[in-house]
mmCIF file of C-alpha atoms in Angstrom:
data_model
loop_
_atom_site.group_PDB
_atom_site.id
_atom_site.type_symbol
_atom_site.label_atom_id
_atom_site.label_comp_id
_atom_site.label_asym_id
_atom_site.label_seq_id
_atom_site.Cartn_x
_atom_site.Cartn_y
_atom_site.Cartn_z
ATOM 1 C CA UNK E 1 -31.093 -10.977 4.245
ATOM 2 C CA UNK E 2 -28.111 -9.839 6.495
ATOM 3 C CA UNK E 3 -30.121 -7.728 8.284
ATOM 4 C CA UNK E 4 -30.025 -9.840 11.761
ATOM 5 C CA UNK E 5 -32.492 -12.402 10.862
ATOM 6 C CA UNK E 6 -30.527 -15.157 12.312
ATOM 7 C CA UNK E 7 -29.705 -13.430 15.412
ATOM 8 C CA UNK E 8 -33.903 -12.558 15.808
ATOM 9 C CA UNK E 9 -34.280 -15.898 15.032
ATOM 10 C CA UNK E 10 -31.779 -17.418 17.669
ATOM 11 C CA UNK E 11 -33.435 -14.919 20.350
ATOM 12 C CA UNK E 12 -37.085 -16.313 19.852
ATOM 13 C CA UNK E 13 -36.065 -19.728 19.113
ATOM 14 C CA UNK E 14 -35.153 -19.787 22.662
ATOM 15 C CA UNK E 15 -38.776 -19.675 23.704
ATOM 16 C CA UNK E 16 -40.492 -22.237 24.016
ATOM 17 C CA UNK E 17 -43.409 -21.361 22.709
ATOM 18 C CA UNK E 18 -42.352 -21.032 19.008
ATOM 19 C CA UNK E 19 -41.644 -24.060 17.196
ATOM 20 C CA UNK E 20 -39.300 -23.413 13.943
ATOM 21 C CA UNK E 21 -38.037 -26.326 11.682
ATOM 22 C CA UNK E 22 -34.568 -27.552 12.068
ATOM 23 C CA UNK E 23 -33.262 -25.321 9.387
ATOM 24 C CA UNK E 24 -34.055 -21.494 9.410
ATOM 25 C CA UNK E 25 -35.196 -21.026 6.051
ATOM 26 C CA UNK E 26 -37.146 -23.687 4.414
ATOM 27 C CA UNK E 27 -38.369 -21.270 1.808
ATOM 28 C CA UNK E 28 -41.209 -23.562 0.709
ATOM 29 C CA UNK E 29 -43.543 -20.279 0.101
ATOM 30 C CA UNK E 30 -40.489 -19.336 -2.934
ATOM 31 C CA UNK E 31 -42.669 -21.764 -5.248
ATOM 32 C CA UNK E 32 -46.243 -22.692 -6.555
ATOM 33 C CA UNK E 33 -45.976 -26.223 -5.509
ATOM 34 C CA UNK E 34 -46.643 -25.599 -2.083
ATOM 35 C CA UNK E 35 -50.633 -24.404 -2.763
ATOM 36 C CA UNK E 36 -50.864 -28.277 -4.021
ATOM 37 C CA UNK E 37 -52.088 -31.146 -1.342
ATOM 38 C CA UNK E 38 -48.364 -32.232 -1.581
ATOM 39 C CA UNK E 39 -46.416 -29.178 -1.070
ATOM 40 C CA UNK E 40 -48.812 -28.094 2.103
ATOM 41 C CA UNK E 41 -47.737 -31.753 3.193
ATOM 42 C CA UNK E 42 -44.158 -31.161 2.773
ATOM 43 C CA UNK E 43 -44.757 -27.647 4.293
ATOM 44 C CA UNK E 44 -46.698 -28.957 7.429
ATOM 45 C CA UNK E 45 -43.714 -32.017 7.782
ATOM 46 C CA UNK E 46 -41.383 -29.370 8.578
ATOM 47 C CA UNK E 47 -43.477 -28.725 12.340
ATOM 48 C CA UNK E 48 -44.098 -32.462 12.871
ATOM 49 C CA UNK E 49 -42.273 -32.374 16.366
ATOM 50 C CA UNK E 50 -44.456 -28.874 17.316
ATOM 51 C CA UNK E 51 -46.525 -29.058 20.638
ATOM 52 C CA UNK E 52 -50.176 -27.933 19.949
ATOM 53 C CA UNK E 53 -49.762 -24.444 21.581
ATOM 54 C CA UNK E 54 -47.083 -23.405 19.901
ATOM 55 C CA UNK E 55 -46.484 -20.391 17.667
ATOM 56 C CA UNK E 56 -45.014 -22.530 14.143
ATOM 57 C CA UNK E 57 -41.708 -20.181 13.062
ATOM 58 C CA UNK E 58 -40.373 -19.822 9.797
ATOM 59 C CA UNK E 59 -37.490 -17.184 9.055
ATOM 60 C CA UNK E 60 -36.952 -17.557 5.318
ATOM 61 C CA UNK E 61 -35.518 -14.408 4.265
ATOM 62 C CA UNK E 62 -35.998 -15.061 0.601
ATOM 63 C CA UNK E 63 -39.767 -14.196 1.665
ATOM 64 C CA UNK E 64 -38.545 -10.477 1.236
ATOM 65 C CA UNK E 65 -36.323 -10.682 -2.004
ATOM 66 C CA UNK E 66 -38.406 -8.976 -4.736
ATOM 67 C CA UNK E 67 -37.886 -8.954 -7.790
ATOM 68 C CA UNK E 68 -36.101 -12.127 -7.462
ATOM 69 C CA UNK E 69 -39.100 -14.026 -5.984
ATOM 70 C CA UNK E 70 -42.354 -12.847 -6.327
ATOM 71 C CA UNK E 71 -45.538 -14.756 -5.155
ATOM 72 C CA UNK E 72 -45.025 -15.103 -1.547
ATOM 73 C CA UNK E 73 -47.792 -13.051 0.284
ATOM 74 C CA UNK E 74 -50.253 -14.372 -2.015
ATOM 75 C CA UNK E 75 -48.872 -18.026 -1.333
ATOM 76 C CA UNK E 76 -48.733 -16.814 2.156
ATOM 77 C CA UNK E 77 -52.159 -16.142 2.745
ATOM 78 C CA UNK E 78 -53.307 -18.912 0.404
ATOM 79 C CA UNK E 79 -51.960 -21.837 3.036
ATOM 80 C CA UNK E 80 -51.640 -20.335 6.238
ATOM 81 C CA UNK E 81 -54.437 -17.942 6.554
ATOM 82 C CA UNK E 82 -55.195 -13.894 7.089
ATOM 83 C CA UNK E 83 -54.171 -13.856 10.290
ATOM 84 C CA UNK E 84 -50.508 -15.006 10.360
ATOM 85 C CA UNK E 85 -48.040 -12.634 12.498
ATOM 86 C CA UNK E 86 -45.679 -11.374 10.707
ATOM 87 C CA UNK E 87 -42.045 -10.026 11.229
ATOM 88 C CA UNK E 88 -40.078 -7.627 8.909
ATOM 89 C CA UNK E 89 -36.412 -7.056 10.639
ATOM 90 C CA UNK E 90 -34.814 -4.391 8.574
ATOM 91 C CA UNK E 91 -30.812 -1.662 9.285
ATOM 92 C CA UNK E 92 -29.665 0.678 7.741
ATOM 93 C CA UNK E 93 -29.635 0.183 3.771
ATOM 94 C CA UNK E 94 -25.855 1.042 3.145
ATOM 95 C CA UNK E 95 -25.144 -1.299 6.171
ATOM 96 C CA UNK E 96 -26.924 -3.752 4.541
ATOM 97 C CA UNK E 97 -25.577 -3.712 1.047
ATOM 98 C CA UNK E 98 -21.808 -3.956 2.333
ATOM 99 C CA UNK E 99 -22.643 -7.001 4.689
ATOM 100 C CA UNK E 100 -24.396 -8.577 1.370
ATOM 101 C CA UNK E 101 -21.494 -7.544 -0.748
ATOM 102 C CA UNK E 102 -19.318 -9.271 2.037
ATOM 103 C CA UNK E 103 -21.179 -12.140 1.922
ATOM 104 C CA UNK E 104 -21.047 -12.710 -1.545
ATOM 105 C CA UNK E 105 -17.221 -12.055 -1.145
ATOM 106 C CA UNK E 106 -16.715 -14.907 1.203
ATOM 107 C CA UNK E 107 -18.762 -17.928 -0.702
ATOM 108 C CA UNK E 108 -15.928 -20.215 -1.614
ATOM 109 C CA UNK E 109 -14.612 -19.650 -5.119
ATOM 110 C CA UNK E 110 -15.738 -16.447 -5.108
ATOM 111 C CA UNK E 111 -13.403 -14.002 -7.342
ATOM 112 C CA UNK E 112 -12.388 -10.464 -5.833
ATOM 113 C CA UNK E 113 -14.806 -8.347 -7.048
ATOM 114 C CA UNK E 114 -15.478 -4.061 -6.173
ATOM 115 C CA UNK E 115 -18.861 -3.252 -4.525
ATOM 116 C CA UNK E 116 -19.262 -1.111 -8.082
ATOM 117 C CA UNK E 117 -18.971 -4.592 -10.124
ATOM 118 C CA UNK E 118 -21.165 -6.067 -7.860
ATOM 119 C CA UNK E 119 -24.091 -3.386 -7.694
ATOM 120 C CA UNK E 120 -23.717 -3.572 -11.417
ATOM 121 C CA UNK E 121 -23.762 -6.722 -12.416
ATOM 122 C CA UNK E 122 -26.326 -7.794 -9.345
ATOM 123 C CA UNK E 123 -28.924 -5.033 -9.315
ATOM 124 C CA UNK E 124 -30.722 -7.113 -6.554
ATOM 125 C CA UNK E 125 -28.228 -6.115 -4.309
ATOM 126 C CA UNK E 126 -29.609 -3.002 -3.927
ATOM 127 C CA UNK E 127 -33.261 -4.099 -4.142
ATOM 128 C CA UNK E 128 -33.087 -5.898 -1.064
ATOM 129 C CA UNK E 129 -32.138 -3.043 0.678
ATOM 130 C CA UNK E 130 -35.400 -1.439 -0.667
ATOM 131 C CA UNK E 131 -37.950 -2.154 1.968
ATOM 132 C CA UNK E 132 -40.629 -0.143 1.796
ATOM 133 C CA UNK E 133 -40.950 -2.001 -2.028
ATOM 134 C CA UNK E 134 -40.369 -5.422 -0.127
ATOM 135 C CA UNK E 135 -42.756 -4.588 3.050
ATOM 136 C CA UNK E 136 -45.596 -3.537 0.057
ATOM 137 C CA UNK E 137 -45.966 -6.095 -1.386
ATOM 138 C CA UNK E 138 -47.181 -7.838 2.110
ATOM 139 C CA UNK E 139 -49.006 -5.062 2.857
ATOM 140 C CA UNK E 140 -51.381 -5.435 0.073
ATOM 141 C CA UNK E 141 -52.522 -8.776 1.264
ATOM 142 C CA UNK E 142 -51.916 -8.087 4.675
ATOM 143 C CA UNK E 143 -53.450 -5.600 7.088
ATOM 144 C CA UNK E 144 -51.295 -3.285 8.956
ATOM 145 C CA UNK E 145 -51.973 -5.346 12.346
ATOM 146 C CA UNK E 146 -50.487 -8.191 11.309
ATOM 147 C CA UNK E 147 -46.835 -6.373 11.147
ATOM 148 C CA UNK E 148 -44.111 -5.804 13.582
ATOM 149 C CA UNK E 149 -41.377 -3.447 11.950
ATOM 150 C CA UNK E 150 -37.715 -3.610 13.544
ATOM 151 C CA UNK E 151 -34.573 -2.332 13.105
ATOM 152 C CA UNK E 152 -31.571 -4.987 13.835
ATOM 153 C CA UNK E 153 -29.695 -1.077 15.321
ATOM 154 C CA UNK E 154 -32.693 -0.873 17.800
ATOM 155 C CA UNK E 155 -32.365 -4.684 18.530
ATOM 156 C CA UNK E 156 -28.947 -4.632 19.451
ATOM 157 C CA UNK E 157 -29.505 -2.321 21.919
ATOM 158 C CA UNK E 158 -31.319 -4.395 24.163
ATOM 159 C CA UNK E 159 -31.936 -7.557 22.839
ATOM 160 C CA UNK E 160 -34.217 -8.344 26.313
ATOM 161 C CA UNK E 161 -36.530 -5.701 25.447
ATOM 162 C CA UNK E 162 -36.924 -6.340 21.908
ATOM 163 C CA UNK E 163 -37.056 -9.841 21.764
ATOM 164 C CA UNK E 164 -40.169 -9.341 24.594
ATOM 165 C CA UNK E 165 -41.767 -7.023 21.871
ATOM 166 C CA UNK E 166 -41.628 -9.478 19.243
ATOM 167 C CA UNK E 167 -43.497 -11.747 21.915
ATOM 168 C CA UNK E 168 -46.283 -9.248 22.378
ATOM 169 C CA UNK E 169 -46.541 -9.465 18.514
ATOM 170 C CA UNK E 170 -47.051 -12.961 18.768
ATOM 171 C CA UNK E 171 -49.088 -13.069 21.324
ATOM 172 C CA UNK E 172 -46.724 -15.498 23.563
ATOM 173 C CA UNK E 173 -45.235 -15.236 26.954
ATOM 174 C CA UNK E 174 -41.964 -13.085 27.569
ATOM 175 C CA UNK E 175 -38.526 -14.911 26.571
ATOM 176 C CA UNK E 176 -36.171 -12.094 26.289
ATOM 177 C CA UNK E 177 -34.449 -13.372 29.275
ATOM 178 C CA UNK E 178 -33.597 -16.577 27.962
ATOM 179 C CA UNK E 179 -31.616 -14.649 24.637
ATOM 180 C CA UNK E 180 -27.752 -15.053 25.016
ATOM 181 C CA UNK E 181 -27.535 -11.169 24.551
ATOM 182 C CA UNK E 182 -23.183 -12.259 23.810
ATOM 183 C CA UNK E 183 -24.100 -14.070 20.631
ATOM 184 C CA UNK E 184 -23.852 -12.512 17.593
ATOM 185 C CA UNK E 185 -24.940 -15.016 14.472
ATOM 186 C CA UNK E 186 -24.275 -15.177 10.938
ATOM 187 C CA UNK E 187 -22.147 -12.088 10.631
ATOM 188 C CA UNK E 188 -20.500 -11.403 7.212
ATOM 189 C CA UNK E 189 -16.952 -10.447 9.156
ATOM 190 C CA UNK E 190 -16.834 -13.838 10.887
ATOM 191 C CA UNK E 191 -19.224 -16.340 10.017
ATOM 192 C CA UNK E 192 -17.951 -20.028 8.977
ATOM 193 C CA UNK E 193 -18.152 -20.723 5.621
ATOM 194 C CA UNK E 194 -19.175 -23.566 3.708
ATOM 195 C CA UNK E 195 -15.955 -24.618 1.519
ATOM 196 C CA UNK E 196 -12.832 -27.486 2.241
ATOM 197 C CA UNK E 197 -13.608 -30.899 2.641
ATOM 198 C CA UNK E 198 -17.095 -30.988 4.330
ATOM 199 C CA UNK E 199 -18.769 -29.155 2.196
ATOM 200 C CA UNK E 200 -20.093 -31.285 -0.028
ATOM 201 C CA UNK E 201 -21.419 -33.103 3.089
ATOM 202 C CA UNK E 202 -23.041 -30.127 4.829
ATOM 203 C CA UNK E 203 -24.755 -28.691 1.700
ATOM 204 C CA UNK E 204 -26.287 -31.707 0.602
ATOM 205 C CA UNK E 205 -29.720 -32.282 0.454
ATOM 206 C CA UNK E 206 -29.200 -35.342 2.712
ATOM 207 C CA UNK E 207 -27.121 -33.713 5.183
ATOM 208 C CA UNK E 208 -29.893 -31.178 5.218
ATOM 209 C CA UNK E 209 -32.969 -33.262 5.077
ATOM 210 C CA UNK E 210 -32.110 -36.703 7.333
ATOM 211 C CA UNK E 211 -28.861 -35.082 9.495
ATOM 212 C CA UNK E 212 -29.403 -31.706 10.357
ATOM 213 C CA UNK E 213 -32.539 -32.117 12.323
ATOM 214 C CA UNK E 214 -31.034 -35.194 14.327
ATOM 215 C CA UNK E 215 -28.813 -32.378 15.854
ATOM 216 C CA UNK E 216 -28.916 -29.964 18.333
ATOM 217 C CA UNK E 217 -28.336 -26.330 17.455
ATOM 218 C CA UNK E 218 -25.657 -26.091 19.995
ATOM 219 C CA UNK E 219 -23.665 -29.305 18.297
ATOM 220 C CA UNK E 220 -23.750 -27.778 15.054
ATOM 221 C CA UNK E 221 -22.869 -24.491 16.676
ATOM 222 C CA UNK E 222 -19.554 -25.862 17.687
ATOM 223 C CA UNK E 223 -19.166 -27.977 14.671
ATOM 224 C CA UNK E 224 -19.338 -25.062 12.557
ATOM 225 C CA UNK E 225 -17.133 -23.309 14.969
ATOM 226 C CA UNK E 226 -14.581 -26.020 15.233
ATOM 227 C CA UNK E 227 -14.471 -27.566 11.583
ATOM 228 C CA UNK E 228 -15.375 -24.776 9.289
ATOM 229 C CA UNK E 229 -12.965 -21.914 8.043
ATOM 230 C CA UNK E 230 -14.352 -18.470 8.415
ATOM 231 C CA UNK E 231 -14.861 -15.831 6.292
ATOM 232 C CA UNK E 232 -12.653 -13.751 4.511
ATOM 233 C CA UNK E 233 -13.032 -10.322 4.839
ATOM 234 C CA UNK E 234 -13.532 -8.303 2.049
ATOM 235 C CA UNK E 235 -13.776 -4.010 1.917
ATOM 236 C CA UNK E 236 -16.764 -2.720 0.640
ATOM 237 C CA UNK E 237 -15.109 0.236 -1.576
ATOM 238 C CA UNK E 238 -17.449 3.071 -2.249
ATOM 239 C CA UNK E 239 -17.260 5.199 -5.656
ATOM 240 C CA UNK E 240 -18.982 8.865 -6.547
ATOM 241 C CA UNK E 241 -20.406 6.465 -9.497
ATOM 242 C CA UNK E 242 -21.537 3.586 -6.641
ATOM 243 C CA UNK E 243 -23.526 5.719 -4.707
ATOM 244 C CA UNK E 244 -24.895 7.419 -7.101
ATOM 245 C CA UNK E 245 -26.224 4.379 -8.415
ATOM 246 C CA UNK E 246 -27.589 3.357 -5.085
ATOM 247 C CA UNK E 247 -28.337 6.650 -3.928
ATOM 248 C CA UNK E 248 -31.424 7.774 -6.627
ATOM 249 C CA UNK E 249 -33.060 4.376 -5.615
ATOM 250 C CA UNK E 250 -32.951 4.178 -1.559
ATOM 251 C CA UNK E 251 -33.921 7.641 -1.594
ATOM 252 C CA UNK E 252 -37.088 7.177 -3.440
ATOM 253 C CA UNK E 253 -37.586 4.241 -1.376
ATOM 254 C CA UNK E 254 -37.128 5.833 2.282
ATOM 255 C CA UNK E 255 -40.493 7.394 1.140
ATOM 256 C CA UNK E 256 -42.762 4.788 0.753
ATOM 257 C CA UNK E 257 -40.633 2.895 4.178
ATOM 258 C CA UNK E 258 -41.683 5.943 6.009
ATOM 259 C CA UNK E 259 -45.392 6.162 4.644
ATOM 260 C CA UNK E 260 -45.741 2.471 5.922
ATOM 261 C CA UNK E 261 -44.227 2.764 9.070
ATOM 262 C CA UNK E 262 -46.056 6.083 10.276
ATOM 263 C CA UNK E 263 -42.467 7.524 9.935
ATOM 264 C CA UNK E 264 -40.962 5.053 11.935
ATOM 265 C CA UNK E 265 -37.923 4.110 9.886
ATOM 266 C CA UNK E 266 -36.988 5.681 6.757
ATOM 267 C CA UNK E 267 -36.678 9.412 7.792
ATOM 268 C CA UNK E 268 -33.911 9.738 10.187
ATOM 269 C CA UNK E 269 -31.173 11.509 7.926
ATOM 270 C CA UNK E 270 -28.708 8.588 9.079
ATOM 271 C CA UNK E 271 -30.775 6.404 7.442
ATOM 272 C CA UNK E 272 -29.021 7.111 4.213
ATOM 273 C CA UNK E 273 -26.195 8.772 5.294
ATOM 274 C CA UNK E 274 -23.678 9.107 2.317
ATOM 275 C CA UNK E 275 -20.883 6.365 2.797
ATOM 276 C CA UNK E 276 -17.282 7.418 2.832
ATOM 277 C CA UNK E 277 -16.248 7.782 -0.695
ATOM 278 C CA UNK E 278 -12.102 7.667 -0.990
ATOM 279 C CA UNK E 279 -10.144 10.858 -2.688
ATOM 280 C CA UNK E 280 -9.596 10.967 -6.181
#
């Protein structure tokens, strides 16, 4: 979660050799109900339009939110297999937290709240940014082959380049040059935002379910773009006390990242470089 996921999922959604459902995150692996006869039903329903040879997407980035969800891998494996390809797209941690905290700042209703009420009263916050604990968990069910580690920094370099990586991963011809490398999605400074009038149309489960996948990307693209406000923004304040809190956590963290990644990520002493904390 807002570490680029849409935009990685924009760039190989232009291939066609992945197939992903109409909406990015289906999350079906969240519960149990998708080991019955049913829920694999429902799951497979989601791919109905899917040619044969392609790869079948799914970009759920609840799949990574320990401890809120737990389960997944093991569902994971359970009704797709061993040898599944899997994806982890991960920034910098502080980054991370501040476009979350942003996020949460902009859902309608929302109530101005500091980055230290936040980490405080939402612990997961920081969690999520934990992902050497998130990437373990998979790795205990997974083998290490299965994995391709990214950084969204090192993707927005060259999206071409990356995007062709991923492909390698997945064992599927090169589409990097069909990415519009201009596009930035889903960004906490500027994304549309669900609220007004049409938002009880757009979030409903009929909207979502019967609508949505009647509709090109590029429609609801502009839609969103045309008819929905965008985000506030909102300052991610840091405190000696905030970082402190964060601090003891991601540090112990970067460890195990780096152990998993053969020192890949995790490491780097920008990785959690101290935020800019304002004068007393």
């Amino acid at each position: 979660m807002k570490c680029g996921s849409t935009t990685l999922f924009r760039d190989l959604d232009a291939s066609p050799s992945i197939s992903f459902p109409a909406h990015k995150e289906p999350h079906n692996l969240l519960d149990d109900a998708v080991l019955s006869s049913q829920g694999k039903a429902e799951y497979s329903k989601l791919y109905k339009n899917a040619k044969p040879d392609q790869r079948l997407g799914d970009a759920s980035t609840g799949y990574t939110k320990l401890p809120t969800h737990t389960g997944v891998p093991q569902r994971a494996k359970a009704v797709l297999g061993e040898s599944i390809k899997l994806i982890y797209i991960i920034r910098n941690p502080i980054k991370r937290i501040e476009s979350h905290y942003r996020h949460l700042q902009s859902r309608p209703n929302a109530k101005p709240t500091s980055l230290e009420e936040v980490l405080q009263s939402f612990p997961e916050v920081i969690d999520y940014s934990c992902y050497g604990k998130q990437l373990n968990a998979w790795r205990d069910i997974f083998p290490e082959e299965n994995f391709h580690v990214m950084s969204l920094e090192k993707h927005e370099q060259s999206r071409e380049s990356s995007t062709n990586q991923v492909c390698d991963h997945l064992g599927i011809p090169h589409c990097g040059h069909l990415v519009e490398t201009e596009a930035r999605w889903n960004s906490s400074l500027s994304k549309p935002v669900a609220q007004g009038p049409l938002a009880p149309i757009i979030t409903s489960p009929f909207y979502r379910n019967n609508v949505r996948p009647l509709l090109g990307r590029g429609i609801r693209d502009l839609a969103r773009r045309i008819l929905l406000p965008k985000a506030k923004p909102a300052s991610a304040v840091w405190t000696e006390a905030t970082w402190e809190l964060a601090r003891g956590r991601l540090e112990a963290d970067a460890a195990l990242l780096a152990s998993l990644t053969n020192g890949q990520f995790g490491l780097d002493p920008t990785w959690l470089k101290q935020p800019f904390l304002p004068l007393r």
